Short mmCIF file of C-alpha atoms in Angstrom, two decimals:
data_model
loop_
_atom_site.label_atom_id
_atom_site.label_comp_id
_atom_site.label_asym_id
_atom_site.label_seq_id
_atom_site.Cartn_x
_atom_site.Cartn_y
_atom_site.Cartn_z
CA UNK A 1 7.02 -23.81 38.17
CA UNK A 2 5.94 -20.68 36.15
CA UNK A 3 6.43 -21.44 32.10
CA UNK A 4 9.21 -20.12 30.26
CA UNK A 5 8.61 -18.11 27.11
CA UNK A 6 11.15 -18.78 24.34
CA UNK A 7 9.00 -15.59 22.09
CA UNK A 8 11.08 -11.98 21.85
CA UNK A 9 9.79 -9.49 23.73
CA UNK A 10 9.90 -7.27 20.45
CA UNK A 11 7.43 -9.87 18.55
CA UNK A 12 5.50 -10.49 21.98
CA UNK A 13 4.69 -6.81 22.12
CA UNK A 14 3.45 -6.44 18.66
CA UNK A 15 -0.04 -5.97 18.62
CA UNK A 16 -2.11 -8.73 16.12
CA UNK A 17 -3.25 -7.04 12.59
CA UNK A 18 -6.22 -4.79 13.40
CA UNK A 19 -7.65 -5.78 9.46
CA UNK A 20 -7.13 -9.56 10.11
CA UNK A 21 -9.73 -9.65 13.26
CA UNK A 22 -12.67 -8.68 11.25
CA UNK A 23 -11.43 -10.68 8.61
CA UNK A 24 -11.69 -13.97 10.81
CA UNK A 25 -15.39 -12.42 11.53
CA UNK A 26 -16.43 -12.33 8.57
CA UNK A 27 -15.11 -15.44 7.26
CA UNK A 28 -17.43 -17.26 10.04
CA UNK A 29 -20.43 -15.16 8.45
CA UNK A 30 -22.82 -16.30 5.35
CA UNK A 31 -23.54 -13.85 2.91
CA UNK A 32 -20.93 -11.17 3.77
CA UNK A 33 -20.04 -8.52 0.96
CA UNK A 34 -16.63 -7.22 2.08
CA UNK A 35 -15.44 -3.91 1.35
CA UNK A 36 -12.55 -4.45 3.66
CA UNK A 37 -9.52 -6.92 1.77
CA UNK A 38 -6.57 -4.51 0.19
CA UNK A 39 -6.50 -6.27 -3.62
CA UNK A 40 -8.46 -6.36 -6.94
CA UNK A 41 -11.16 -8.30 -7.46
CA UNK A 42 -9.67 -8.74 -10.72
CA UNK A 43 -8.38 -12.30 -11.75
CA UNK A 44 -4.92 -11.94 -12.82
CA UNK A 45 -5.03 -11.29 -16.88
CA UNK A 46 -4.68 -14.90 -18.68
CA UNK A 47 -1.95 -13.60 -20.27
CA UNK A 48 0.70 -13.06 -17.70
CA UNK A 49 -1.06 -16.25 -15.81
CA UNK A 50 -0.24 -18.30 -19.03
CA UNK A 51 3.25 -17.39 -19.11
CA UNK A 52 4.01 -19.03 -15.84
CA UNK A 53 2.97 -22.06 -16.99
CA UNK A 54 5.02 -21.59 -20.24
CA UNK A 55 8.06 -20.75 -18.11
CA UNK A 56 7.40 -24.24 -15.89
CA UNK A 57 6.87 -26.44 -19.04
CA UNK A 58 10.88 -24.55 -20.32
CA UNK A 59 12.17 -25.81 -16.96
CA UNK A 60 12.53 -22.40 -15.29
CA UNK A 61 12.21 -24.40 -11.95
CA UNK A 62 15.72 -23.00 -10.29
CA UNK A 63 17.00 -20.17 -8.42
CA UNK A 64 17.39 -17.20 -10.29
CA UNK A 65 19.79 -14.24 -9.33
CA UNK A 66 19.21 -12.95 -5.87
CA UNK A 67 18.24 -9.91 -6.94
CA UNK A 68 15.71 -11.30 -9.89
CA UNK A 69 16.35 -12.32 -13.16
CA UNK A 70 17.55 -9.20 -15.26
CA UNK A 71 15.89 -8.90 -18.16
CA UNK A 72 12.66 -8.40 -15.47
CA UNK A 73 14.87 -5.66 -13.80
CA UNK A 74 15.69 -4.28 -17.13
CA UNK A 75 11.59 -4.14 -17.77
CA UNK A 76 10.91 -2.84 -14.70
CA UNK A 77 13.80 -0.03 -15.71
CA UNK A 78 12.20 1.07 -19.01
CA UNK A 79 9.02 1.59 -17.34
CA UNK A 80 10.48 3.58 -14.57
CA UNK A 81 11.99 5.61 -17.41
CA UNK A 82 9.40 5.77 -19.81
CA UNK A 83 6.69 6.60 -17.34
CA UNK A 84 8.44 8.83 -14.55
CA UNK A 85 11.61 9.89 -16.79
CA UNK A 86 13.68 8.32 -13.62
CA UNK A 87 16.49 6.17 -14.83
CA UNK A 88 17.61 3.23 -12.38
CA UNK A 89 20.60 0.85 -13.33
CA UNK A 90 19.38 -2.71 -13.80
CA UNK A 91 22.14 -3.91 -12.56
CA UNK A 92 22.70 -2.34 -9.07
CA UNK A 93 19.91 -0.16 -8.70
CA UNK A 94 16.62 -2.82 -8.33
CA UNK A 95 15.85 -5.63 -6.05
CA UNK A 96 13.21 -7.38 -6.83
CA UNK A 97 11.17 -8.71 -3.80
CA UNK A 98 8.71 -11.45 -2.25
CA UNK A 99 5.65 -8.30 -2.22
CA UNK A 100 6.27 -4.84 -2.00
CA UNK A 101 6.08 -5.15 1.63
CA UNK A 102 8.77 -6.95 1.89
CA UNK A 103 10.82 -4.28 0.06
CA UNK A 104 9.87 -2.12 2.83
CA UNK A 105 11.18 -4.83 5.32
CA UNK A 106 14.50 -5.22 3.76
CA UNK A 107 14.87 -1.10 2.79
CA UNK A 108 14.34 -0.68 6.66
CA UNK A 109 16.47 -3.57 7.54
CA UNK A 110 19.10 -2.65 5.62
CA UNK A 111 19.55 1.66 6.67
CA UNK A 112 18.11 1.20 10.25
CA UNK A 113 20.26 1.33 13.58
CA UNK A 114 18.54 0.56 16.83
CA UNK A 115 17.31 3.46 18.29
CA UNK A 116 16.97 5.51 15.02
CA UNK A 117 13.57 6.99 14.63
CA UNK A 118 11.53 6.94 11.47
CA UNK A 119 8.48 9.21 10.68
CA UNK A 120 5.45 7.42 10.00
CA UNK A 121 2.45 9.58 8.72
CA UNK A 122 -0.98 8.37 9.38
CA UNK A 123 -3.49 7.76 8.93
CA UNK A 124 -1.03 4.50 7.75
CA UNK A 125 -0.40 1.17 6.14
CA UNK A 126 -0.63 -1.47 9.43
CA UNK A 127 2.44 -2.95 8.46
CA UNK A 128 4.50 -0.05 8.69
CA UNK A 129 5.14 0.84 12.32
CA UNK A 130 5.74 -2.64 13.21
CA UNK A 131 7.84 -3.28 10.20
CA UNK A 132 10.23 -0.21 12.13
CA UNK A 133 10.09 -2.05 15.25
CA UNK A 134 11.05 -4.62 13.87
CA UNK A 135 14.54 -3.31 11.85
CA UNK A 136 15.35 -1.91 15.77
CA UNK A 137 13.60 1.63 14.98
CA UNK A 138 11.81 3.73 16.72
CA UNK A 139 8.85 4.91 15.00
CA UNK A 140 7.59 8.29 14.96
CA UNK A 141 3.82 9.16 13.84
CA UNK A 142 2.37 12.69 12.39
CA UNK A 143 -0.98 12.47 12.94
CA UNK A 144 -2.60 14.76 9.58
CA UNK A 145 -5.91 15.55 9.88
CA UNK A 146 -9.10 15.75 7.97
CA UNK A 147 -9.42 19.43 7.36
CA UNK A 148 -6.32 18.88 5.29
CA UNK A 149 -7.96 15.73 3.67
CA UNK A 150 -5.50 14.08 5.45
CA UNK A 151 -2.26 15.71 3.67
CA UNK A 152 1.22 16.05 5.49
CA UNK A 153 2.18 19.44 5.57
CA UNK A 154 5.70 20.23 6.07
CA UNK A 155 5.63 21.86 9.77
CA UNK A 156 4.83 18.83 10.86
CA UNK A 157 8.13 16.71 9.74
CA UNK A 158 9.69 19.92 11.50
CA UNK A 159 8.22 19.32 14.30
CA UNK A 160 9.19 15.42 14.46
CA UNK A 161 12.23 15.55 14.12
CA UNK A 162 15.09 14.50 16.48
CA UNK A 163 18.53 13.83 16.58
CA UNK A 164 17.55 10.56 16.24
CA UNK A 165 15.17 11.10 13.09
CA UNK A 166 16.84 9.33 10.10
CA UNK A 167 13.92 8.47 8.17
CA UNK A 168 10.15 9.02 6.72
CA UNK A 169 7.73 6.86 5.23
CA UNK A 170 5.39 8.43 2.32
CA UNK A 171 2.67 6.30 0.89
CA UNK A 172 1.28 7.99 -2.21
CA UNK A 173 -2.01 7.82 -2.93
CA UNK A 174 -2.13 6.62 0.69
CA UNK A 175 -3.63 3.79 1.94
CA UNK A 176 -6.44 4.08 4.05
CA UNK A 177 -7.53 7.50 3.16
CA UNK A 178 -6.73 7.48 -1.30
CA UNK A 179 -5.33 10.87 -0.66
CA UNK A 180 -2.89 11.52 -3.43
CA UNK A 181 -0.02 14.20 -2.98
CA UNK A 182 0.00 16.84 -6.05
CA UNK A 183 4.07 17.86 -7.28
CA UNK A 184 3.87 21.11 -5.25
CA UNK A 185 3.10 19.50 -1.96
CA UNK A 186 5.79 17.09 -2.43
CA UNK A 187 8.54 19.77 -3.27
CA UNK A 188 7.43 21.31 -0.17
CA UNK A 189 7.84 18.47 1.50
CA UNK A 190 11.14 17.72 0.27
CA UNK A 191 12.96 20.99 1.45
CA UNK A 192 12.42 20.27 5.23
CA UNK A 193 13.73 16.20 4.11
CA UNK A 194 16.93 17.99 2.58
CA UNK A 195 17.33 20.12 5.42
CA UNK A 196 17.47 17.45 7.99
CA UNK A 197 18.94 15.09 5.14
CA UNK A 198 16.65 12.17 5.87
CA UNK A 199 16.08 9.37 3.85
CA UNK A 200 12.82 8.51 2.19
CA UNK A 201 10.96 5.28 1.57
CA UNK A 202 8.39 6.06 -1.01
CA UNK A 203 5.40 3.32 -1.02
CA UNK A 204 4.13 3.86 -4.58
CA UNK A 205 2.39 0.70 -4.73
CA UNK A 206 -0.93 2.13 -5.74
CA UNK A 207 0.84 4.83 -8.48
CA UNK A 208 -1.19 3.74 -11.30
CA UNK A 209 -4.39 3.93 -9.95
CA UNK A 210 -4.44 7.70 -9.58
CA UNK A 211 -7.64 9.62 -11.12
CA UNK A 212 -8.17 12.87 -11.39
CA UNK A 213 -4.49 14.45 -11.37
CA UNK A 214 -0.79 13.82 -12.50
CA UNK A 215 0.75 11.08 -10.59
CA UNK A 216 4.46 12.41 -9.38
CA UNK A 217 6.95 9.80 -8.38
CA UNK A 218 8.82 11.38 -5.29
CA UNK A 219 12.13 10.72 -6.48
CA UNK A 220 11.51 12.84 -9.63
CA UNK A 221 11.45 15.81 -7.12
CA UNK A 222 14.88 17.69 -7.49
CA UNK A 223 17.13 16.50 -5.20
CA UNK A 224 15.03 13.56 -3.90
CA UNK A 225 16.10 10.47 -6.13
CA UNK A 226 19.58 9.87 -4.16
CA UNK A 227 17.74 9.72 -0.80
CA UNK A 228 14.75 7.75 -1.95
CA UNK A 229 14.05 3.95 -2.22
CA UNK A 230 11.09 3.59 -4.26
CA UNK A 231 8.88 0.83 -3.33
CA UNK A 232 6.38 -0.92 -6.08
CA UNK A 233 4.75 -4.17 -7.24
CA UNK A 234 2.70 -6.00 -9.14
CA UNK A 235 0.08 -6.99 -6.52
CA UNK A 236 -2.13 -3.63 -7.32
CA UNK A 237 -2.44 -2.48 -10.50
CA UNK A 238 -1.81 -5.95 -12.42
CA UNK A 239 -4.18 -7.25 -9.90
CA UNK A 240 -1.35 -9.90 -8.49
CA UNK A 241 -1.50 -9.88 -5.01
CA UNK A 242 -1.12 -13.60 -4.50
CA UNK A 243 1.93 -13.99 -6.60
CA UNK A 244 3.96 -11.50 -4.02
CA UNK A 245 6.44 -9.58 -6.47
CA UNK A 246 7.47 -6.27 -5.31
CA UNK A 247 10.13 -4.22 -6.32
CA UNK A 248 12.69 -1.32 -5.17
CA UNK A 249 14.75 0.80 -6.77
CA UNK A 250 17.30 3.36 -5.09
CA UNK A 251 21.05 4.21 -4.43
CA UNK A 252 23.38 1.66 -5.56
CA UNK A 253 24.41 0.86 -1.85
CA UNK A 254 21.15 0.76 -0.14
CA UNK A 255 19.89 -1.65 -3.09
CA UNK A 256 23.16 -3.39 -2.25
CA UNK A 257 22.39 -3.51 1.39
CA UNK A 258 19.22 -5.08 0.99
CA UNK A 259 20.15 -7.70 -1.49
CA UNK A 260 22.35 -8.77 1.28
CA UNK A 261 20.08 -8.86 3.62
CA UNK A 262 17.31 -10.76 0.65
CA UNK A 263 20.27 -13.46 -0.29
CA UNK A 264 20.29 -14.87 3.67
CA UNK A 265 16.61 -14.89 4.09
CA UNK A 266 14.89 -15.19 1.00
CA UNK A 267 17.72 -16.24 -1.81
CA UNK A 268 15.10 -14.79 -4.60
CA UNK A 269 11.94 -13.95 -5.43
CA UNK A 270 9.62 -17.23 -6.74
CA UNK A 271 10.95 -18.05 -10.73
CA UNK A 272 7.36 -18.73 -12.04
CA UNK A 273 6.24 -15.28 -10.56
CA UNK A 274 9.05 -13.60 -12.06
CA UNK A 275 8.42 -15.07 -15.62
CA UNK A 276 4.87 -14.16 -14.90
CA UNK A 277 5.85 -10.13 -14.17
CA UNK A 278 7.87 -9.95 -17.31
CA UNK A 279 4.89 -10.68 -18.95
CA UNK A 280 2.99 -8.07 -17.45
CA UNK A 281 5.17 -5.24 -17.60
CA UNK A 282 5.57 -6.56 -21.57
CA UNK A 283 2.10 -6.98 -22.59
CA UNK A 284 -0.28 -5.91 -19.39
CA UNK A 285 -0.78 -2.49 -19.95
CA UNK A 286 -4.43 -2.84 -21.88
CA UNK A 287 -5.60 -5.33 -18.71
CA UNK A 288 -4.28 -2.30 -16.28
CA UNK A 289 -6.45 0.19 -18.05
CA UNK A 290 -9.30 -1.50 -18.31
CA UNK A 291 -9.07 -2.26 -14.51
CA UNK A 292 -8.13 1.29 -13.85
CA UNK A 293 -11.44 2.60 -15.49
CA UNK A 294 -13.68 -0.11 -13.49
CA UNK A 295 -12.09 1.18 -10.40
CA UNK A 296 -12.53 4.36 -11.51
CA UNK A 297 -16.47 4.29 -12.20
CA UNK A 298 -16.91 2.61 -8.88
CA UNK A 299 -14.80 4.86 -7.07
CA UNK A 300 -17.47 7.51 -8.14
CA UNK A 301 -20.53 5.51 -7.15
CA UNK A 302 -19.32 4.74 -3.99
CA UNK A 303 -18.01 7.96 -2.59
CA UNK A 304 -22.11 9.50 -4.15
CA UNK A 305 -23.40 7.06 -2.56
CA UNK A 306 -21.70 7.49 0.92
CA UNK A 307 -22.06 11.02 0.71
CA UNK A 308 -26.10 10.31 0.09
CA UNK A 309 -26.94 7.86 3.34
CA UNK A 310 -25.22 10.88 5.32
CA UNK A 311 -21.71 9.50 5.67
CA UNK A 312 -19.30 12.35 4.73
CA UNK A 313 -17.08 11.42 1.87
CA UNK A 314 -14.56 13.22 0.23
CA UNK A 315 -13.22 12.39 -3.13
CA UNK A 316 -10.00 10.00 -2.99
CA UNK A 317 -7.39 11.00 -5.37
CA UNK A 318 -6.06 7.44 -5.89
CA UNK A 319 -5.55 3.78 -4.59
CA UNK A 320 -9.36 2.12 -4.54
CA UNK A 321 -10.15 2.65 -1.06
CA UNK A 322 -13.02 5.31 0.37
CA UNK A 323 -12.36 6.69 3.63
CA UNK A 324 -15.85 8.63 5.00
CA UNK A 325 -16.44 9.76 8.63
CA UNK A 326 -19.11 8.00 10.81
CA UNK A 327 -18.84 10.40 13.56
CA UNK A 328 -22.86 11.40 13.03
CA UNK A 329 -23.68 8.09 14.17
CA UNK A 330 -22.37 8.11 17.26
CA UNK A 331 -20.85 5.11 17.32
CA UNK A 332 -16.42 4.38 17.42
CA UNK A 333 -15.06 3.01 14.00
CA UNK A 334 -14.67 -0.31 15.75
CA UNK A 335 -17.96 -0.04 17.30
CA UNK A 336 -19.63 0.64 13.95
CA UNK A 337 -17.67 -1.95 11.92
CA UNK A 338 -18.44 -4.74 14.43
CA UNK A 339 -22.34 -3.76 14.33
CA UNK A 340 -22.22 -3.27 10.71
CA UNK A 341 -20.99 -6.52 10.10
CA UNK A 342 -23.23 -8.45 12.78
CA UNK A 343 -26.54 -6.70 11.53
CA UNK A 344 -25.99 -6.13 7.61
CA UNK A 345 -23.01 -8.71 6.94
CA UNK A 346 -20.86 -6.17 5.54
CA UNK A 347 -17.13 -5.78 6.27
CA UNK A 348 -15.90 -2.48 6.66
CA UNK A 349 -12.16 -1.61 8.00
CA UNK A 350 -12.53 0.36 11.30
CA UNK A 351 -10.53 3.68 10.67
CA UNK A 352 -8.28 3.17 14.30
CA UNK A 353 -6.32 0.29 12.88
CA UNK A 354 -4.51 2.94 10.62
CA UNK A 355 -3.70 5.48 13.38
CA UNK A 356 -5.60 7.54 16.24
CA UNK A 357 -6.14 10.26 13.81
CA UNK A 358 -8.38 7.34 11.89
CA UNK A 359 -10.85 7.01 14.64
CA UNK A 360 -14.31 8.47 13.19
CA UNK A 361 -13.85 6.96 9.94
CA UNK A 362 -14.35 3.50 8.18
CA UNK A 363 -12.31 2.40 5.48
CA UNK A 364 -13.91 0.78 2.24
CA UNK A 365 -12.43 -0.76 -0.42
CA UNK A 366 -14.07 -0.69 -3.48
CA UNK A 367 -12.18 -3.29 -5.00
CA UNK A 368 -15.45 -5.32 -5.94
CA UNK A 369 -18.32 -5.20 -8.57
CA UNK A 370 -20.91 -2.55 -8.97
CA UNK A 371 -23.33 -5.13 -8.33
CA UNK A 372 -21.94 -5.99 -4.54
CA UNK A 373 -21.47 -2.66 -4.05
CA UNK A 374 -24.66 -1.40 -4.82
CA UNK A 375 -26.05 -4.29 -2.24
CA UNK A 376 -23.18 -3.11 0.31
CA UNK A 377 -24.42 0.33 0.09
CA UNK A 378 -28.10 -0.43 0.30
CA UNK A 379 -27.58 -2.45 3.83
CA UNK A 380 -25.23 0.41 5.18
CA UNK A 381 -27.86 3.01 4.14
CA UNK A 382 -30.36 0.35 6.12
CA UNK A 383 -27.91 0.28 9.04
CA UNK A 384 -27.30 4.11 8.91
CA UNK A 385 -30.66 5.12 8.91
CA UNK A 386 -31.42 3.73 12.51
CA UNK A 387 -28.60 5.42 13.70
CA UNK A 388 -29.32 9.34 12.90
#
């Protein structure tokens, strides 16, 4: 009698977290520098991690309002304002959310039809074509490429597009590659998403850690902030990742739409993390600079020193990951991340878990100390060397 499977075919087809595999390598592994995990290596400032406990000891133990306690919304407003002049209603314009990512899963959730495609430009976030699949989308990818360092141009949403098409996801700086999209390229952009009047989810989870140029919020393009749902969080730049608090901000009926959806599966966000994100967006701005200029100076060392063992490098504009072609080795991205880890016990990300257009590269996080990545760099230079 053949077994019955009680799993949905949608979940059974989804194929396992290309990052998480090498993860479970490396966790087997003694002596492994990783330059693979998504998050600071920053402990969360003592500040914000004191106020938690402050908020516990008052009692703040219960439920708070589905879409988070307001005077964090009303924070999370005056920074929107006072650092992107966009101005967002507290009270029916943010959601705040278990993770940014799950902002994305209720924003997609909430405008999504089955059948309904959704561009997704890659080199990409893992989460985000199976996050589509899972709303009931379809999803679409652009594949940019690296003569553009990796920049979506606007022919190709023209060229996606459907009758179906009723959506695009833009991570900026993007996540593998750190690619950061200047104001011009996004008005650009923007005409062909007016055109075809699609709707926008803007990832901006890594805004603050942009380098080199003005940071432009996409829905402070003209004509872009009623058909965009900005996505942010805490996990990045306040170096919070395990205390999952995202946020969204958008029209009043998509925002409305996913609170809905957020009051039947998740109620609210956790109280002690909230308490602990009003802090930060109070008194966390020194402990985000002085992260931002640490990732900064490594983000310089790294991308020299990849550029040095022959590993071509360009300069990422933001986020703190490096995203250098291996193609003079020889060798696949998973090929070289699997040898790189067995031989030098370093963790790399291979570049095909982000999209086809990543095979070639490696990503690298550089999310750690000088020190580890100084020894990280040393054994790839070791492993590189044999190879060319």
């Amino acid at each position: 009698m053949s077994q019955i499977s009680y799993i949905s075919k949608q979940v059974a087809d989804l194929k396992p977290s290309g990052i998480r595999r090498f993860f479970d390598l490396a966790a087997q592994m003694e002596d492994v520098i990783s330059l693979g995990v998504g998050e600071p290596d920053f402990v969360t400032p003592w500040n914000v991690i004191e106020q938690s406990f402050h908020s516990l000891e008052q009692g703040y133990t219960s439920y708070t309002e589905n879409a988070g306690m307001m005077e964090l919304r009303q924070e999370i407003s005056k920074y929107l304002s006072g650092s992107y002049h966009l101005t967002y209603d507290p009270s029916d314009q943010l959601i705040v959310s278990v993770g940014a990512s799950q902002a994305i899963d209720l924003a997609l959730r909430a405008v999504i039809d089955p059948g309904d495609e959704v561009i997704v430009v890659e080199p990409s976030f893992v989460a985000y074509v199976p996050t589509v699949r899972l709303a009931g989308g379809i999803p679409v990818t652009v594949q940019t490429e690296a003569e553009d360092e990796f920049k979506l141009k606007p022919e190709q949403i023209e060229e996606a597009i459907t009758s179906k098409t009723k959506a695009i996801i833009l991570c900026n700086p993007n996540n593998p590659t750190g690619t950061l999209l200047l104001q011009e390229e996004l008005e650009q952009l923007a005409i062909v998403i007016e055109k075809h009047n699609l709707l926008v989810l803007s990832d901006e989870i890594y805004a603050e850690l942009t380098y080199d140029d003005a940071y432009t919020s996409f829905p402070t393009v003209p004509k872009m902030k009623e058909r965009t749902i900005l996505i942010s969080g805490f996990s990045k730049a306040f170096a919070m990742t395990g205390w999952r608090l995202g946020y969204a901000a958008g029209p009043t009926e998509i925002i409305a739409a996913m609170v809905k959806i957020h009051q039947y599966t998740m109620m609210c966000a956790p109280t002690m993390a909230q308490h602990a994100a009003l802090e930060a967006m109070k008194n966390g701005r020194q402990s985000v600079e002085s992260m931002f200029e640490s990732y900064k100076q490594r983000r310089n060392f790294i991308v020299s020193s990849l550029n040095e063992i022959g590993l071509q490098c360009p300069n990422p504009g933001g986020a703190f990951y490096a995203f250098p072609s291996i193609k003079a080795t020889g060798l696949t991205s998973a090929e070289f991340a699997e040898q790189l880890l067995q031989e030098e016990q370093v963790a790399v990300v291979p570049g095909s878990v982000f999209g086809a257009n990543g095979e070639g590269y490696i990503r690298c996080s550089y999310a750690t100390s000088l020190k580890q990545l100084d020894e990280a760099l040393n054994r790839m230079k070791r492993f590189v060397q044999k190879r060319m």
